[in-house]
PDB file of C-alpha atoms in Angstrom:
ATOM      1  CA  MET A   1     119.419 106.913 108.031  1.00  0.00           C
ATOM      2  CA  SER A   2     119.644 104.587 111.021  1.00  0.00           C
ATOM      3  CA  LYS A   3     118.778 100.942 110.671  1.00  0.00           C
ATOM      4  CA  MET A   4     115.058 100.388 110.986  1.00  0.00           C
ATOM      5  CA  GLU A   5     113.892  97.293 112.823  1.00  0.00           C
ATOM      6  CA  ILE A   6     110.442  95.829 112.374  1.00  0.00           C
ATOM      7  CA  SER A   7     108.634  94.844 115.569  1.00  0.00           C
ATOM      8  CA  LYS A   8     107.577  91.243 116.172  1.00  0.00           C
ATOM      9  CA  ALA A   9     103.891  92.167 115.827  1.00  0.00           C
ATOM     10  CA  ASP A  10     104.480  94.066 112.565  1.00  0.00           C
ATOM     11  CA  TRP A  11     106.627  91.222 111.192  1.00  0.00           C
ATOM     12  CA  LYS A  12     103.868  88.708 111.938  1.00  0.00           C
ATOM     13  CA  LEU A  13     101.211  90.930 110.328  1.00  0.00           C
ATOM     14  CA  TYR A  14     103.442  91.556 107.298  1.00  0.00           C
ATOM     15  CA  ARG A  15     103.957  87.828 106.724  1.00  0.00           C
ATOM     16  CA  GLU A  16     100.187  87.283 106.988  1.00  0.00           C
ATOM     17  CA  ARG A  17      99.300  90.051 104.537  1.00  0.00           C
ATOM     18  CA  VAL A  18     101.895  89.632 101.778  1.00  0.00           C
ATOM     19  CA  PRO A  19     100.155  86.651 100.082  1.00  0.00           C
ATOM     20  CA  GLY A  20      96.871  88.574  99.856  1.00  0.00           C
ATOM     21  CA  TRP A  21      98.611  91.708  98.583  1.00  0.00           C
ATOM     22  CA  GLN A  22     100.362  89.653  95.921  1.00  0.00           C
ATOM     23  CA  GLU A  23      97.170  87.860  94.898  1.00  0.00           C
ATOM     24  CA  HIS A  24      95.335  91.174  94.516  1.00  0.00           C
ATOM     25  CA  TYR A  25      98.216  92.648  92.496  1.00  0.00           C
ATOM     26  CA  MET A  26      98.389  89.614  90.210  1.00  0.00           C
ATOM     27  CA  GLU A  27      94.617  89.850  89.649  1.00  0.00           C
ATOM     28  CA  GLN A  28      95.203  93.404  88.399  1.00  0.00           C
ATOM     29  CA  LEU A  29      98.031  92.230  86.138  1.00  0.00           C
ATOM     30  CA  THR A  30      95.889  89.425  84.730  1.00  0.00           C
ATOM     31  CA  LYS A  31      93.147  91.926  83.818  1.00  0.00           C
ATOM     32  CA  GLU A  32      95.754  94.067  82.048  1.00  0.00           C
ATOM     33  CA  TYR A  33      97.012  90.993  80.167  1.00  0.00           C
ATOM     34  CA  VAL A  34      93.472  90.126  79.052  1.00  0.00           C
ATOM     35  CA  GLU A  35      92.980  93.693  77.777  1.00  0.00           C
ATOM     36  CA  LEU A  36      96.248  93.441  75.879  1.00  0.00           C
ATOM     37  CA  LEU A  37      95.371  90.070  74.353  1.00  0.00           C
ATOM     38  CA  THR A  38      91.882  91.152  73.306  1.00  0.00           C
ATOM     39  CA  SER A  39      92.909  94.527  71.849  1.00  0.00           C
ATOM     40  CA  PRO A  40      92.963  95.016  68.071  1.00  0.00           C
ATOM     41  CA  GLY A  41      96.140  93.914  66.339  1.00  0.00           C
ATOM     42  CA  ASN A  42      98.215  90.920  65.409  1.00  0.00           C
ATOM     43  CA  ALA A  43      98.331  87.865  67.664  1.00  0.00           C
ATOM     44  CA  SER A  44     102.115  87.726  67.280  1.00  0.00           C
ATOM     45  CA  ASP A  45     102.485  91.322  68.501  1.00  0.00           C
ATOM     46  CA  HIS A  46     100.237  90.567  71.476  1.00  0.00           C
ATOM     47  CA  PHE A  47     102.218  87.430  72.285  1.00  0.00           C
ATOM     48  CA  TRP A  48     105.625  89.133  72.299  1.00  0.00           C
ATOM     49  CA  THR A  49     104.353  92.193  74.144  1.00  0.00           C
ATOM     50  CA  LEU A  50     102.819  89.941  76.796  1.00  0.00           C
ATOM     51  CA  GLU A  51     105.978  87.838  77.076  1.00  0.00           C
ATOM     52  CA  LYS A  52     108.081  90.970  77.670  1.00  0.00           C
ATOM     53  CA  ARG A  53     105.542  92.320  80.152  1.00  0.00           C
ATOM     54  CA  ILE A  54     105.468  89.063  82.170  1.00  0.00           C
ATOM     55  CA  ARG A  55     109.270  88.993  82.267  1.00  0.00           C
ATOM     56  CA  GLN A  56     109.254  92.519  83.746  1.00  0.00           C
ATOM     57  CA  ASP A  57     106.326  91.899  86.107  1.00  0.00           C
ATOM     58  CA  LYS A  58     107.964  88.791  87.603  1.00  0.00           C
ATOM     59  CA  LYS A  59     110.648  91.059  89.103  1.00  0.00           C
ATOM     60  CA  ASN A  60     108.079  93.170  90.962  1.00  0.00           C
ATOM     61  CA  PRO A  61     107.678  92.425  94.695  1.00  0.00           C
ATOM     62  CA  GLY A  62     103.935  92.337  94.055  1.00  0.00           C
ATOM     63  CA  VAL A  63     104.631  89.066  92.255  1.00  0.00           C
ATOM     64  CA  LEU A  64     107.747  87.677  93.907  1.00  0.00           C
ATOM     65  CA  ILE A  65     109.318  88.812  97.176  1.00  0.00           C
ATOM     66  CA  GLU A  66     111.797  87.272  99.563  1.00  0.00           C
ATOM     67  CA  LEU A  67     110.418  87.750 103.059  1.00  0.00           C
ATOM     68  CA  ARG A  68     113.317  88.990 105.146  1.00  0.00           C
ATOM     69  CA  LYS A  69     112.884  90.669 108.483  1.00  0.00           C
ATOM     70  CA  SER A  70     115.928  92.860 107.868  1.00  0.00           C
ATOM     71  CA  THR A  71     114.402  94.462 104.756  1.00  0.00           C
ATOM     72  CA  ALA A  72     110.684  94.272 105.597  1.00  0.00           C
ATOM     73  CA  ILE A  73     110.152  98.007 106.193  1.00  0.00           C
ATOM     74  CA  TRP A  74     111.969  98.886 102.955  1.00  0.00           C
ATOM     75  CA  ASP A  75     109.999  96.213 101.098  1.00  0.00           C
ATOM     76  CA  ILE A  76     106.718  97.602 102.426  1.00  0.00           C
ATOM     77  CA  ALA A  77     107.749 101.091 101.276  1.00  0.00           C
ATOM     78  CA  TYR A  78     108.618  99.660  97.865  1.00  0.00           C
ATOM     79  CA  LEU A  79     105.218  97.920  97.655  1.00  0.00           C
ATOM     80  CA  VAL A  80     103.497 101.244  98.415  1.00  0.00           C
ATOM     81  CA  GLY A  81     105.738 103.250  96.103  1.00  0.00           C
ATOM     82  CA  ASP A  82     105.195 100.780  93.285  1.00  0.00           C
ATOM     83  CA  GLY A  83     101.403 100.865  93.664  1.00  0.00           C
ATOM     84  CA  VAL A  84     101.065  97.247  94.782  1.00  0.00           C
ATOM     85  CA  ILE A  85      99.402  98.419  98.002  1.00  0.00           C
ATOM     86  CA  THR A  86      98.196 101.748  99.387  1.00  0.00           C
ATOM     87  CA  MET A  87      99.041 103.416 102.683  1.00  0.00           C
ATOM     88  CA  ASP A  88      95.470 102.553 103.765  1.00  0.00           C
ATOM     89  CA  GLU A  89      96.391  98.864 103.553  1.00  0.00           C
ATOM     90  CA  LEU A  90      98.913  99.420 106.331  1.00  0.00           C
ATOM     91  CA  GLU A  91      96.063  99.794 108.815  1.00  0.00           C
ATOM     92  CA  GLY A  92      96.810  97.614 111.834  1.00  0.00           C
ATOM     93  CA  PHE A  93     100.564  98.129 111.635  1.00  0.00           C
ATOM     94  CA  SER A  94     102.313 100.191 114.297  1.00  0.00           C
ATOM     95  CA  GLU A  95     102.652 103.960 113.966  1.00  0.00           C
ATOM     96  CA  ASP A  96     106.431 103.455 114.026  1.00  0.00           C
ATOM     97  CA  LEU A  97     106.296 101.270 110.921  1.00  0.00           C
ATOM     98  CA  ILE A  98     103.901 103.594 109.111  1.00  0.00           C
ATOM     99  CA  ASP A  99     106.097 106.601 109.984  1.00  0.00           C
ATOM    100  CA  ALA A 100     109.184 104.741 108.733  1.00  0.00           C
ATOM    101  CA  VAL A 101     107.449 103.914 105.438  1.00  0.00           C
ATOM    102  CA  LYS A 102     106.407 107.570 105.042  1.00  0.00           C
ATOM    103  CA  LEU A 103     109.965 108.666 105.767  1.00  0.00           C
ATOM    104  CA  ILE A 104     111.372 106.300 103.133  1.00  0.00           C
ATOM    105  CA  LEU A 105     108.813 107.479 100.595  1.00  0.00           C
ATOM    106  CA  GLY A 106     109.473 111.097 101.461  1.00  0.00           C
ATOM    107  CA  ARG A 107     105.829 111.844 102.235  1.00  0.00           C
TER     108      ARG A 107
END
């Protein structure tokens, strides 16, 4: 696959949207954590399950991502593939970027 370059307009839009995407994703995670903590069972089990879950979730780009122009298209595809965002949330981006994301995802 040839190297995919993100346009200046798409790069600007991506940098503007990532914080909101991450905030929304972390809101979802927090709700899941609350459900876990309030479910029946031992507090110690909840604590260790939550600790493991947070350790895993911190590695997700929905929580922490290094904004690099060279990997932006791949990162966007990963965000979609991982359920952090939907294809609908790419509205406003160029058709080229959306097509590249679809190609990466094999859709």
